[in-house]
Amino acid sequence: TPAAGPPLLLLGAPGSGKTALLFAAALEAAGEGQGPVLFLTRRPLQSLPRGTGTTLDPMRLQKIRFQYPPSTRELFRLLCSAHEAPGPAPSLLLLDGLEEYLAEDPEPQEAAYLIALLLDTAVHFSHRLGPGRDCGLMVALQTQEEADSGDVLHLALLQRYFPAQCWLQPDAPGPGEHGLRACLDPGGLGPRTEWWVTFRSDGEMMIVPWPTQAGDPSSGNGSSSGGQP
Amino acid sequence: MAVVLPAVVEELLSEMAAAVQESARSTGPRLKFLFGSSATQALDLVDRQSITLISSPSGRHVYQVLGSSGKTYTCLASCHYCSCPAFAFSVLRKSDSILCKHLLAVYLSQVMRTCQQLSVSDKQLTDILLMEKKQEA
């Protein structure tokens, strides 16, 4: 489960499955006896991410609180006042589309403050959850084929604050199948591992180590380090 | 969830915690080796009671450090952030400096358990955190 563990940064080009994975993490963290979950994104999701179809559980959905800060300023306001918000603290904080908020204000100091505030907000939620409970943090950033200097700077900043990163790229093994390849680097906390994520037609998400040879750890130690969404 | 400090910093800070009865300056030379002149300046800031821990009933807190120039800087200890120009320049752009003197002073004051304390309302804390966001042009 994503509830514990270091803050995780999801990176990938448009269409690489970041929103789908964030949403899957939200559903996972909103399971029985868990949650609530706070999902921040600029625009409401146009449609539920592919693959979550019939497995959507209304009980879980109810525990996911969506908020749509329309601008960087509003996101700042939301994070700075997070301690004022009534109700139980979330056990998972998710942000989709960080690149849009960073693009508004390319100055590095502002970008660093925004990123730091995300972390600080999660730390505060952890504190409110009480001993033994932590609020997880997952942030998705869209990357471009050709990064400009602003993007490169933001990425360097993010890598400083998010030691754990997961790169996503679409990888369809066959016709009619949809999958993506996830490369998870938990920073200093474990070896790099690669996973193949597919969404079956019934909406079930399957994650297997890459390549999909049963039982044979090809690279690394094969141990399941790092939380999986 | 806590941000993991570089191991060498963690070690040093816990040694300081153990040695807090003796003069903290016995670890000064090692601090200076690790952090350069920021170390002596940081110790000065601690000595001069320049660090304030601002907290609100929510439990959320932030540090403010009165710099030598008279300017006050805001530090988030939870995740290594300082609003000072030195942080922006040397920590983010180049990657050699580990901490600025204000953040180092904050960590030292945590270990030595000495800093000013200020209680504010939840709303006031929001304003303090928001103030760091520059005004729109």
XYZ file of C-alpha atoms in Angstrom:
366
model
C 0.000 0.000 0.000
C 1.171 3.509 -0.607
C 0.213 4.737 2.838
C 3.655 4.516 4.319
C 7.002 5.088 2.742
C 8.857 8.050 1.351
C 7.226 10.721 -0.828
C 7.010 9.392 -4.363
C 7.370 11.274 -7.597
C 5.722 9.828 -10.707
C 7.230 10.961 -13.970
C 6.273 10.349 -17.543
C 5.195 11.790 -20.854
C 1.562 12.563 -21.564
C -0.464 9.381 -21.698
C 2.006 7.291 -19.756
C -0.505 6.404 -17.077
C 0.384 8.764 -14.248
C -3.171 9.846 -13.505
C -4.351 6.250 -13.682
C -1.746 5.149 -11.177
C -2.473 8.057 -8.837
C -6.133 7.207 -8.948
C -5.404 3.526 -8.329
C -3.324 4.535 -5.325
C -6.209 6.665 -4.083
C -8.620 3.748 -4.324
C -6.162 1.481 -2.586
C -5.628 3.913 0.282
C -9.371 4.454 0.666
C -10.001 0.826 1.508
C -11.936 -0.427 4.450
C -10.899 1.225 7.667
C -8.471 3.494 5.823
C -8.385 6.936 4.333
C -9.562 9.585 3.736
C -7.561 10.573 0.699
C -6.946 14.052 -0.638
C -6.547 14.287 -4.425
C -5.433 17.623 -5.826
C -5.536 18.394 -9.508
C -6.109 21.425 -11.645
C -9.130 20.145 -13.518
C -11.705 17.536 -12.632
C -10.878 14.212 -14.245
C -12.790 14.136 -17.514
C -13.408 10.458 -17.172
C -12.323 7.926 -14.685
C -8.906 6.653 -15.646
C -8.924 3.577 -17.830
C -8.933 0.313 -16.067
C -10.911 1.276 -13.040
C -14.277 0.511 -14.670
C -16.334 -2.003 -12.849
C -14.107 -2.343 -9.839
C -15.000 1.088 -8.547
C -16.331 0.753 -5.048
C -18.601 3.656 -4.056
C -17.503 3.311 -0.448
C -13.943 3.948 -1.473
C -14.838 6.750 -3.831
C -16.635 8.547 -1.042
C -13.428 8.685 0.939
C -11.493 10.390 -1.824
C -11.750 14.141 -1.492
C -11.056 15.957 -4.740
C -9.962 19.570 -4.774
C -9.180 21.614 -7.865
C -6.922 24.585 -7.113
C -7.109 26.537 -10.394
C -3.853 28.381 -9.998
C -0.505 28.154 -8.261
C -1.620 30.855 -5.868
C -4.669 28.801 -4.913
C -2.540 25.710 -4.449
C -0.270 27.688 -2.131
C -3.281 28.900 -0.199
C -4.607 25.373 0.116
C -1.325 23.979 1.381
C -0.605 26.883 3.740
C -4.026 26.540 5.352
C -4.101 22.742 5.426
C -3.791 22.769 9.208
C -6.975 24.835 9.453
C -9.098 22.351 7.515
C -11.618 20.573 9.714
C -12.213 16.865 9.730
C -9.838 13.921 9.870
C -6.429 14.229 8.292
C -5.946 12.264 5.074
C -3.690 9.245 5.060
C -2.655 9.951 1.470
C -2.064 13.225 -0.321
C -1.935 13.134 -4.112
C -1.173 15.859 -6.598
C -1.576 15.424 -10.346
C -0.081 17.801 -12.875
C 2.588 19.501 -10.799
C 4.187 20.745 -14.023
C 1.205 23.020 -14.658
C 1.586 24.696 -11.290
C 5.352 25.019 -11.641
C 5.039 26.481 -15.141
C 3.079 29.441 -13.795
C 5.936 30.613 -11.670
C 9.250 29.429 -13.038
C 11.378 31.112 -10.383
C 13.310 28.404 -8.544
C 12.743 29.810 -5.078
C 8.983 29.748 -5.585
C 9.143 26.268 -7.068
C 11.210 25.035 -4.138
C 8.753 26.552 -1.684
C 5.807 24.890 -3.402
C 7.523 21.516 -3.312
C 8.616 22.004 0.287
C 5.074 22.952 1.279
C 3.731 19.749 -0.258
C 6.098 17.780 1.923
C 5.429 19.914 4.971
C 1.678 19.461 4.538
C 2.084 15.685 4.415
C 4.259 15.823 7.520
C 1.594 17.839 9.301
C -1.101 15.335 8.308
C 1.131 12.536 9.594
C 1.384 14.341 12.890
C -2.382 14.709 13.091
C -2.928 11.053 12.301
C -1.122 10.172 15.476
C 1.667 7.815 16.425
C 2.350 4.930 14.084
C 0.383 6.460 11.232
C 1.780 8.400 8.331
C 0.330 10.420 5.509
C 1.820 9.320 2.213
C 2.578 11.717 -0.611
C 2.503 10.988 -4.345
C 3.019 13.659 -6.948
C 2.824 13.284 -10.717
C 4.862 15.405 -13.097
C 4.506 15.368 -16.824
C 7.795 15.337 -18.676
C 8.418 16.380 -22.251
C 10.596 14.863 -24.950
C 12.530 18.106 -25.206
C 12.914 19.657 -21.820
C 13.737 23.327 -21.634
C 16.045 24.763 -18.991
C 13.147 25.550 -16.689
C 12.005 21.936 -16.795
C 15.511 20.681 -16.119
C 15.797 22.937 -13.098
C 12.452 21.846 -11.740
C 13.399 18.221 -12.202
C 16.673 18.743 -10.314
C 14.725 20.422 -7.525
C 12.201 17.640 -7.363
C 14.868 14.969 -7.274
C 16.358 16.695 -4.280
C 13.087 16.625 -2.388
C 11.735 13.337 -3.699
C 14.356 10.655 -3.324
C 11.896 8.029 -4.544
C 10.922 8.319 -8.167
C 8.965 6.184 -10.578
C 9.306 6.678 -14.336
C 6.429 5.531 -16.483
C 6.246 4.788 -20.174
C 3.519 3.177 -22.172
C 4.361 -0.286 -23.364
C 1.726 -2.416 -25.029
C 2.836 -6.019 -25.301
C 0.188 -7.012 -27.787
C -2.886 -5.880 -29.682
C -5.816 -4.887 -27.508
C -3.698 -4.797 -24.420
C -2.778 -1.659 -22.562
C 0.168 -1.533 -20.312
C 2.870 0.637 -19.017
C 6.348 0.110 -17.821
C 7.236 1.483 -14.433
C 10.776 1.937 -13.253
C 10.794 2.535 -9.523
C 13.854 3.986 -7.873
C 13.307 4.241 -4.128
C 16.329 6.471 -3.640
C 18.707 5.242 -1.006
C 16.164 2.878 0.414
C 16.410 -0.050 -1.939
C 17.423 -1.282 -5.349
C 15.808 -0.053 -8.558
C 13.044 -2.282 -9.728
C 11.040 -2.406 -12.918
C 7.425 -3.405 -13.180
C 4.925 -3.960 -15.886
C 1.473 -2.591 -15.143
C -1.528 -3.664 -17.166
C -5.191 -2.968 -16.939
C -7.385 -5.895 -17.817
C -10.708 -5.461 -19.533
C -12.550 -5.939 -16.250
C -10.651 -3.021 -14.809
C -8.354 -5.029 -12.646
C -4.822 -3.670 -12.445
C -2.022 -6.142 -12.505
C 1.534 -5.461 -11.604
C 4.297 -7.910 -12.307
C 8.042 -7.571 -12.262
C 9.648 -6.822 -15.591
C 10.281 -8.847 -17.682
C 7.337 -11.107 -17.114
C 9.189 -14.314 -16.442
C 7.579 -16.109 -13.532
C 9.775 -16.651 -10.533
C 13.047 -15.518 -12.035
C 14.563 -12.377 -10.581
C 16.443 -11.071 -13.584
C 18.020 -7.915 -12.292
C 18.605 -6.611 -8.844
C 17.814 -8.698 -5.839
C 14.275 -9.368 -6.933
C 13.071 -8.407 -3.472
C 9.902 -6.418 -3.305
C 11.301 -3.220 -1.986
C 9.393 -0.013 -2.361
C 5.661 0.324 -1.938
C 3.588 -0.392 -4.984
C 0.473 1.575 -5.814
C 7.225 10.464 7.329
C 10.443 12.285 7.766
C 12.886 13.470 5.211
C 16.088 11.519 5.511
C 19.027 13.763 6.276
C 22.334 12.743 4.798
C 23.696 10.025 7.090
C 26.722 12.026 8.089
C 24.532 14.920 9.231
C 22.290 12.566 11.196
C 25.310 11.077 12.936
C 26.737 14.419 13.827
C 23.460 15.730 15.154
C 22.961 12.697 17.373
C 26.478 13.005 18.730
C 25.749 16.595 19.552
C 22.574 15.575 21.312
C 24.573 13.179 23.468
C 27.210 15.782 24.184
C 24.821 18.611 24.898
C 25.901 18.773 28.524
C 29.426 19.637 27.507
C 30.140 22.637 25.441
C 28.658 22.225 22.013
C 31.767 23.842 20.639
C 33.735 20.626 21.058
C 32.089 19.439 17.867
C 32.708 22.822 16.261
C 35.751 21.779 14.248
C 33.875 18.860 12.704
C 30.900 21.033 11.931
C 33.196 23.476 10.269
C 34.721 20.727 8.189
C 31.353 19.575 6.997
C 29.681 22.873 6.502
C 32.425 25.431 6.236
C 31.920 28.931 7.491
C 28.170 28.335 7.680
C 28.902 26.352 10.832
C 30.379 29.180 12.866
C 27.707 31.536 11.626
C 25.040 28.992 12.530
C 26.416 28.596 16.051
C 26.401 32.369 16.349
C 22.757 32.493 15.360
C 21.952 29.938 18.039
C 23.950 31.834 20.651
C 22.188 35.040 19.798
C 18.774 33.416 20.231
C 17.929 34.266 16.653
C 15.748 31.234 16.047
C 12.058 31.217 16.807
C 9.808 28.209 16.642
C 6.340 29.403 15.689
C 3.568 26.947 16.355
C -0.208 26.958 16.345
C -2.823 24.863 18.145
C -3.004 22.583 15.078
C 0.500 21.349 15.853
C 1.864 22.708 12.607
C 4.968 24.806 13.040
C 7.524 26.823 11.186
C 10.871 28.347 12.098
C 11.945 31.917 11.620
C 15.535 32.958 11.833
C 16.697 36.516 12.294
C 19.616 36.797 9.930
C 22.710 38.874 10.508
C 21.419 41.418 8.010
C 18.351 42.021 10.129
C 16.101 40.166 7.695
C 13.914 37.353 8.937
C 13.943 34.090 7.020
C 11.408 31.304 7.135
C 12.616 27.717 7.424
C 10.692 24.505 7.048
C 12.602 21.957 9.070
C 10.369 19.102 7.993
C 11.791 19.103 4.523
C 14.859 21.371 4.219
C 13.668 24.718 2.973
C 14.875 28.206 3.733
C 13.753 31.439 2.144
C 17.216 32.951 2.145
C 19.013 33.733 -1.146
C 21.961 31.544 -0.132
C 19.685 28.517 -0.005
C 18.237 29.284 -3.405
C 21.623 29.778 -4.940
C 23.978 27.291 -3.410
C 21.704 24.474 -2.413
C 19.415 24.355 -5.360
C 21.503 25.511 -8.255
C 24.838 24.062 -7.351
C 24.591 20.862 -5.394
C 27.606 21.001 -3.112
C 26.322 22.853 -0.042
C 24.200 20.681 2.140
C 22.478 23.348 4.210
C 22.429 27.105 4.562
C 23.440 28.644 7.892
C 19.817 29.290 8.869
C 18.735 25.678 8.399
C 21.868 24.503 10.158
C 21.072 26.873 13.021
C 17.540 25.460 13.181
C 18.811 21.883 13.416
C 21.387 22.852 16.002
C 18.758 24.580 18.090
C 16.556 21.485 17.885
C 19.383 19.319 19.133
C 20.453 21.771 21.803
C 16.819 22.390 22.695
C 17.254 26.099 22.762
C 15.206 28.529 20.753
C 12.538 31.114 21.269
C 8.998 29.900 21.123
C 6.037 31.771 19.810
C 2.435 30.619 19.772
C 0.097 31.945 17.139
C -3.396 31.084 15.994
C -3.992 28.643 13.160
C -5.025 31.521 10.925
C -1.929 33.508 11.750
C 0.247 30.537 10.892
C -1.438 30.326 7.496
C -0.594 33.969 6.908
C 3.008 33.466 7.943
C 3.359 30.544 5.536
C 1.626 32.477 2.761
C 3.817 35.509 3.206
C 6.698 33.629 1.696
C 4.861 33.474 -1.579
C 5.863 36.649 -3.274
C 3.189 39.127 -4.193
C 1.971 38.890 -7.758
C 3.626 41.501 -9.940
